[in-house]
XYZ file of C-alpha atoms in Angstrom:
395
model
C 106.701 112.440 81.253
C 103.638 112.519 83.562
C 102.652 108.973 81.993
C 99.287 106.865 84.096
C 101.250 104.274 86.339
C 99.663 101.130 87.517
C 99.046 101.708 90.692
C 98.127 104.177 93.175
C 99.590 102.879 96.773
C 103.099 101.158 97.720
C 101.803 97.778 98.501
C 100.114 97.750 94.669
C 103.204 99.070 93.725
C 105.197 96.152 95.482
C 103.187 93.632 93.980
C 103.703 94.886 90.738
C 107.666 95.247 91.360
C 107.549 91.360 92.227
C 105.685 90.200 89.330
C 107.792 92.218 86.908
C 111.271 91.501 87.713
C 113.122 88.283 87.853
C 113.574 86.648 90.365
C 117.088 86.692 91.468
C 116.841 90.724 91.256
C 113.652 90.631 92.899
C 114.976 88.883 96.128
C 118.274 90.415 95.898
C 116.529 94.271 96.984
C 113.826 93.380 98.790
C 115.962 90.769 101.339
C 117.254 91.624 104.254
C 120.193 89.813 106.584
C 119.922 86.863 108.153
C 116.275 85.571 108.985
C 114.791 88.969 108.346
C 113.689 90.154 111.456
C 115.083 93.583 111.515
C 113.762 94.111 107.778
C 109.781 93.248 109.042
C 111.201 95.181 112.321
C 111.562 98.126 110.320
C 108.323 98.218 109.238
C 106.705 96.818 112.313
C 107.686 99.500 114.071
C 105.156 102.210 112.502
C 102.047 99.886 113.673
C 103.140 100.728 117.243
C 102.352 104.629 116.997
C 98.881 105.879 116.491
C 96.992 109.278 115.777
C 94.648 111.093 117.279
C 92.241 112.894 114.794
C 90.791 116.314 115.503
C 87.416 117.667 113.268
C 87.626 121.753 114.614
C 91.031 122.656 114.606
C 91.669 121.419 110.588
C 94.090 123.681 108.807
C 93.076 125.161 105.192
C 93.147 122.899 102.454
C 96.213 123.517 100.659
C 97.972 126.059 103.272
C 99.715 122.811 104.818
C 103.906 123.525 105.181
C 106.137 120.936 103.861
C 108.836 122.651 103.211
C 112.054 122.173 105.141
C 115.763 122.390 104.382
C 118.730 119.650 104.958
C 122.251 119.515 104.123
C 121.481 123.012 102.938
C 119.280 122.447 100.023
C 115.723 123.411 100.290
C 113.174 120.926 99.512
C 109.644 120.528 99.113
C 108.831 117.989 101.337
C 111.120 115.874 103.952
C 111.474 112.925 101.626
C 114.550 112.453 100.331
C 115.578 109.437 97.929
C 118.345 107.344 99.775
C 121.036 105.952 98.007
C 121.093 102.551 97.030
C 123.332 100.558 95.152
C 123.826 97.457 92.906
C 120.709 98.475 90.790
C 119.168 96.138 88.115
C 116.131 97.219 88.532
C 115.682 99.571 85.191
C 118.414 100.116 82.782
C 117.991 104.364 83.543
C 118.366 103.520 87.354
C 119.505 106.369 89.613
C 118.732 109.338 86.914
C 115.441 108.542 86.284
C 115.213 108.882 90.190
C 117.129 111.987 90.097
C 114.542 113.054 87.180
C 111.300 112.148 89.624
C 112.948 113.552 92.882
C 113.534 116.902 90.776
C 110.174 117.113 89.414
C 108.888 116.990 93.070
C 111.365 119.337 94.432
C 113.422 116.896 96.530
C 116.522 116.015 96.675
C 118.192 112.047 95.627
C 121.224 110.761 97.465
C 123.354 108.674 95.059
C 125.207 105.295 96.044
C 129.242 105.171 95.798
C 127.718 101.346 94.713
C 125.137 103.233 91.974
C 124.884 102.032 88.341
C 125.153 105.559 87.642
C 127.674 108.445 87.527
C 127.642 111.226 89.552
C 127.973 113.526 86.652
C 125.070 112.048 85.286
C 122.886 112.076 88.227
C 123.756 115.699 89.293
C 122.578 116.840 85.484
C 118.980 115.382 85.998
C 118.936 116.835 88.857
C 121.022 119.475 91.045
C 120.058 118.285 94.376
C 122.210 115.782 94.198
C 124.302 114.740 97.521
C 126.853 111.608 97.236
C 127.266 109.220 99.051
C 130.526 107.439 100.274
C 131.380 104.257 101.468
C 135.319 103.852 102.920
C 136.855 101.914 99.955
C 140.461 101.890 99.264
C 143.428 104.229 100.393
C 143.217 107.883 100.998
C 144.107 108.746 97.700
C 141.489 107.189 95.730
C 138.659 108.396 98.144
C 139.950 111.533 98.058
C 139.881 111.126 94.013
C 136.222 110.358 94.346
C 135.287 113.295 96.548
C 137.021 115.439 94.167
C 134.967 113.945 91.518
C 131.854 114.529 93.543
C 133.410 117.839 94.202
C 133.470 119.092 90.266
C 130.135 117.067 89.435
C 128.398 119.401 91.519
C 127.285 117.530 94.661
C 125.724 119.245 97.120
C 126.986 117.389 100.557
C 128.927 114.704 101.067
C 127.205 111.134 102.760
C 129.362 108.676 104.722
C 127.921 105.146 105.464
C 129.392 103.564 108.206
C 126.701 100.633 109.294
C 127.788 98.162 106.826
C 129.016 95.002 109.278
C 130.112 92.529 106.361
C 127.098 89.722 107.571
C 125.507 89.327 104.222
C 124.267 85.755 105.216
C 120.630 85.262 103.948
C 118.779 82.218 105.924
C 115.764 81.772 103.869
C 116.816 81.294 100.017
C 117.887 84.757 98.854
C 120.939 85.543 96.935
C 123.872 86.910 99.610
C 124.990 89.425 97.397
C 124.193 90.984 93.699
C 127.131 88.464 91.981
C 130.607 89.309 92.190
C 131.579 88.655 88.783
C 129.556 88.443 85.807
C 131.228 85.560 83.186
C 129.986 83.563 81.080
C 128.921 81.125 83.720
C 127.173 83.823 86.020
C 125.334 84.583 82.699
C 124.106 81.202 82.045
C 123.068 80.853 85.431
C 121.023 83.767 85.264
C 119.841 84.035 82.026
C 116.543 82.161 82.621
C 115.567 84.585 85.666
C 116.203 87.409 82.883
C 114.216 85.105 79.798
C 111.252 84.703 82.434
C 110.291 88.765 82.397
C 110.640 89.705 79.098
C 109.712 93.463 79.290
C 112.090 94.159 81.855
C 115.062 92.488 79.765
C 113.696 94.141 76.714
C 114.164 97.866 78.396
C 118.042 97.274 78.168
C 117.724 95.489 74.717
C 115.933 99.027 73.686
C 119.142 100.330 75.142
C 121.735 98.744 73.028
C 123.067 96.664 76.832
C 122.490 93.858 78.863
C 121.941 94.417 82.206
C 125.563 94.374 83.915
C 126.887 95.209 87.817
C 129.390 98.278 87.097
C 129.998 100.714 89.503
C 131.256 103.947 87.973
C 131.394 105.765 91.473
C 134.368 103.399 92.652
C 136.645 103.834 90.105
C 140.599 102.610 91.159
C 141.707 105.162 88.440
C 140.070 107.729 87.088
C 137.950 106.717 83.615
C 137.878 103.130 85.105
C 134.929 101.606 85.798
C 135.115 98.899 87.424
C 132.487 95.801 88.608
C 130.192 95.240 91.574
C 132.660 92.618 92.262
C 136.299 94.055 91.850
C 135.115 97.169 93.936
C 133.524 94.544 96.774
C 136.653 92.914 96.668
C 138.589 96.364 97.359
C 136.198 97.460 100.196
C 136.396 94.008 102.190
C 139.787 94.401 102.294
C 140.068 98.341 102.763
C 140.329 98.990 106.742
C 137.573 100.209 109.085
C 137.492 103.379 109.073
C 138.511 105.042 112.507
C 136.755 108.111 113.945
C 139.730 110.207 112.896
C 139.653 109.291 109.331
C 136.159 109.942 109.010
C 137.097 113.701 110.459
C 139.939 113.986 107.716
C 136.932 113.104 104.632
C 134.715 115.885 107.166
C 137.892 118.453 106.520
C 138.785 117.125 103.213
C 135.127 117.796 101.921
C 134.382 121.214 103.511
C 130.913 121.662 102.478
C 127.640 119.796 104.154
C 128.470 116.020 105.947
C 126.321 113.626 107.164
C 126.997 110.374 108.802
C 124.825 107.684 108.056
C 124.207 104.423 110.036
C 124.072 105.909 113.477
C 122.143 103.771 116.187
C 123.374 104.829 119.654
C 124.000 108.396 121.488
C 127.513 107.605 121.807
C 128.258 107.580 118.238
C 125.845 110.094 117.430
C 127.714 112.680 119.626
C 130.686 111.616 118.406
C 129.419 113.235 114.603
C 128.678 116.555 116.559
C 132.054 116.531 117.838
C 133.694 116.283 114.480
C 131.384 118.509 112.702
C 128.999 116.709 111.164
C 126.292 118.265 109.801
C 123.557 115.836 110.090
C 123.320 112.342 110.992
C 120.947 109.641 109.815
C 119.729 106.985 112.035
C 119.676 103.998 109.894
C 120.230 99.804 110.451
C 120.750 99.367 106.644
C 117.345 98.744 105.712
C 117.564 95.652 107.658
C 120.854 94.864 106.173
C 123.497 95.244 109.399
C 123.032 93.517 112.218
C 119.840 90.989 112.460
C 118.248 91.487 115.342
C 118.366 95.179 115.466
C 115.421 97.316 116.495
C 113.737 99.853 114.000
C 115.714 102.962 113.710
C 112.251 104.999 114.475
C 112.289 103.102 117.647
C 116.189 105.078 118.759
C 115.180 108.205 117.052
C 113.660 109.953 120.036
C 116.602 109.240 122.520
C 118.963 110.474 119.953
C 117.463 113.665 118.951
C 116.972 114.095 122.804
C 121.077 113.412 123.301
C 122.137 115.704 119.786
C 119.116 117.349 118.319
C 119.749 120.676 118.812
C 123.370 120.331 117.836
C 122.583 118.694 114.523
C 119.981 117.382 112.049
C 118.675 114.213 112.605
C 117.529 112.251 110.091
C 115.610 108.276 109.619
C 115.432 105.830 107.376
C 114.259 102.013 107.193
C 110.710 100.504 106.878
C 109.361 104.083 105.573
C 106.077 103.096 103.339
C 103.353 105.772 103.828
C 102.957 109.948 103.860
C 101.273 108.863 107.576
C 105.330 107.123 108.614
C 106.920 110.376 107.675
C 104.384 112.463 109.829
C 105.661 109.775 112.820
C 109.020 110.444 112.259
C 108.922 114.022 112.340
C 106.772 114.158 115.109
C 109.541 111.897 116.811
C 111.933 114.596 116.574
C 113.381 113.606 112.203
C 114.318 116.734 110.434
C 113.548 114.422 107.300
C 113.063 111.149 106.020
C 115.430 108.697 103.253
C 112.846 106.170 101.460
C 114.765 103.268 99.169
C 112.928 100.135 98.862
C 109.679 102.536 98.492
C 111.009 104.090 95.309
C 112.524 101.187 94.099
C 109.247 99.557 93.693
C 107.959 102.621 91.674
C 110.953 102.467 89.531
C 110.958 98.930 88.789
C 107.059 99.450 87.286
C 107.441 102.619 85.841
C 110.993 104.000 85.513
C 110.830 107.846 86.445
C 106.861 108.193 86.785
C 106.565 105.242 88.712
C 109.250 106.926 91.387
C 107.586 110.311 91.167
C 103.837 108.235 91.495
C 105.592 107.173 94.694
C 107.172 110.778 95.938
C 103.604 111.715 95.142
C 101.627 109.304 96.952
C 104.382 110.229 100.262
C 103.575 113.997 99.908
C 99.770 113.291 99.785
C 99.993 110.835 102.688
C 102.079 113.936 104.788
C 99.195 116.374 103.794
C 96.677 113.961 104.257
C 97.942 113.633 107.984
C 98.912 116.492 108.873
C 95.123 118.028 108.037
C 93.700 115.038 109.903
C 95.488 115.481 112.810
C 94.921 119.541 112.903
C 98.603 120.655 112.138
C 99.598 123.483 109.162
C 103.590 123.052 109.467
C 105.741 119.968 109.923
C 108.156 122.240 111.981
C 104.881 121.776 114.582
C 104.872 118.181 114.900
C 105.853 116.718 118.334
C 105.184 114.040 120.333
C 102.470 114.979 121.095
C 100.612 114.476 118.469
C 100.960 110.310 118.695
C 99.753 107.843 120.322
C 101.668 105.628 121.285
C 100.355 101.815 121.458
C 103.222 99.709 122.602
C 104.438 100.863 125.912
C 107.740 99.268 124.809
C 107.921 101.654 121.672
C 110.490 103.968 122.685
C 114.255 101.960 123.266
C 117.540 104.133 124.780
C 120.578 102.750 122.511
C 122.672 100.782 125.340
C 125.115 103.103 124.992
């Protein structure tokens, strides 16, 4: 490990991720819903907050505090990696982010959707918190906690955000495919012929690349594919607020809820115990049209912050974002597209280039701006340039 990576900031890495993979995997991570507007959104969002530098009150060089704790597990720095699923990215996908997160003293959340197991993924690294979407009856989610339960998981994640509007207006595959037969295969097999050295990292591997999602297994030892487990959570129920406090109960340890965008729901998690929440739209893949999540984060952790960690994630690209979020009131920070770019370049030293590049960006900052500790950080030390920054969920 510890191998030179090709570049030494997110946007080279980006560039490099596009030029690497095909194309159908390519525009199948980095879209989001609909025209797009809450993916740029996302990012947008960080342009509208500002710093302002200070040269006399600089802390020491390398005294700086990163350190913080969430979901119990101490970490390093407040960057966690956020699970994401349907991964074709590179054949050692989730553990070779486990592997990176580990080596920089993080923590990595892993996908119920995740081409890996959680058995494996909590062996690279035992920070390891799962994360569950509400697919199928009681008794196979329960199954699945229990199996998160013996791997070792740390806490338990609940997404709740997803709003079944995969429509794509502008040319980009809805969905990884639901089925991969022969036909799917000749369809894609000149996207796969066109990037030879990414196809050639599963050839190494003895495998194709192939959509199987271990996590949602109907019965245990079964895995099953991207598109029989789809198939099971369109048609699985929404869950109501009383069967996300039975998984709460049912799981005992550390709970977050992830997807929150208004107060309302937000103290509905306090009220059944969650632990932490994470304001999230998806990565731009709910609703279209949504603002940033960084944009609600300040009206939330006014409404539930001292009952509850708060937590952000969507259009995160820079140590600098990170410093905004936490100044906004984030106990911590989920990156996915970010380390997705690292891993598609460089497997697990491209993903800890990019953990690394985030902690120097935080440091960077922080001395910059004249702050030792992150648990410092307020509003007060932004700027902010859009009086229309800050939005109050409507309800």
């Amino acid at each position: 490990m510890g191998k030179k990576v090709p570049f030494s900031n997110l946007a080279e890495a980006e560039k490099l991720a596009k030029k690497r993979l095909p194309k159908a995997v390519w525009l199948a991570f980095k879209a989001g819903n609909e025209q797009g507007w809450t993916l740029d959104e996302n990012i947008r969002a960080y342009s509208d907050l500002g710093f302002s530098p200070t040269v006399f009150d600089r802390p020491s060089r390398g005294k700086i505090d990163t350190k913080t704790k969430i979901l119990g597990v101490d970490i390093d720095f407040p960057v966690i990696v956020s699970p994401v699923g349907a991964q074709a990215i590179h054949p050692d996908a989730e553990v070779a982010a486990a592997r990176a997160a580990k080596r920089m003293g993080t923590a990595i959340g892993l996908s119920s959707y995740a081409s890996s197991s959680i058995k494996d993924v909590t062996a690279a690294n035992d920070n390891s918190f799962f994360q569950l979407y509400w697919v199928g009856t009681r008794d196979r989610i329960e199954a699945r906690v229990e199996e998160a339960r013996r791997s070792g998981a740390k806490a338990l994640i609940v997404t709740l955000d997803w709003s079944f509007t995969p429509r794509r207006d502008w040319g980009v595959p809805p969905a990884p495919p639901m089925k991969m037969d022969l036909k799917t295969m000749m369809e894609l097999a000149p996207h796969a012929l066109s990037r030879p050295q990414w196809f050639s990292r599963y050839l190494k591997r003895g495998r194709i690349p192939e959509l199987k999602v271990p996590n949602l297994f109907i019965t245990p030892g079964d895995v099953p594919s991207f598109g029989t487990a789809w198939e099971e959570f369109v048609n699985t129920p929404t869950p109501t607020w009383e069967d996300v406090k039975w998984l709460r109960e049912l799981w005992g340890g550390p709970f977050m809820i992830k997807g929150i965008s208004t107060i309302k729901d937000a103290k509905l998690a306090v009220d059944m115990g969650a632990d932490a929440i994470s304001v999230s739209n998806h990565g731009g893949n709910n609703i279209d049209g949504t603002p940033s999540p960084i944009r609600f984060l300040p009206s939330i952790v006014d409404a539930v912050g001292s009952d509850i960690d708060v937590m952000v994630d969507g259009g995160i690209r820079r140590g600098s974002d990170v410093v905004k979020a936490m100044a906004l009131g984030a106990k911590a920070v989920f990156i996915g597209r970010a380390y997705l770019y690292g891993l598609a370049v460089s497997g697990e030293d491209g993903v800890h280039k990019v953990l690394e590049i985030m902690r120097d960006g935080i440091e960077e900052t922080m001395f910059g701006i004249g702050r030792d500790s992150i648990h410092d950080l307020s509003m007060d030390d932004l700027i902010i340039l859009n009086r229309d920054f800050l939005v109050t969920p409507a309800r």
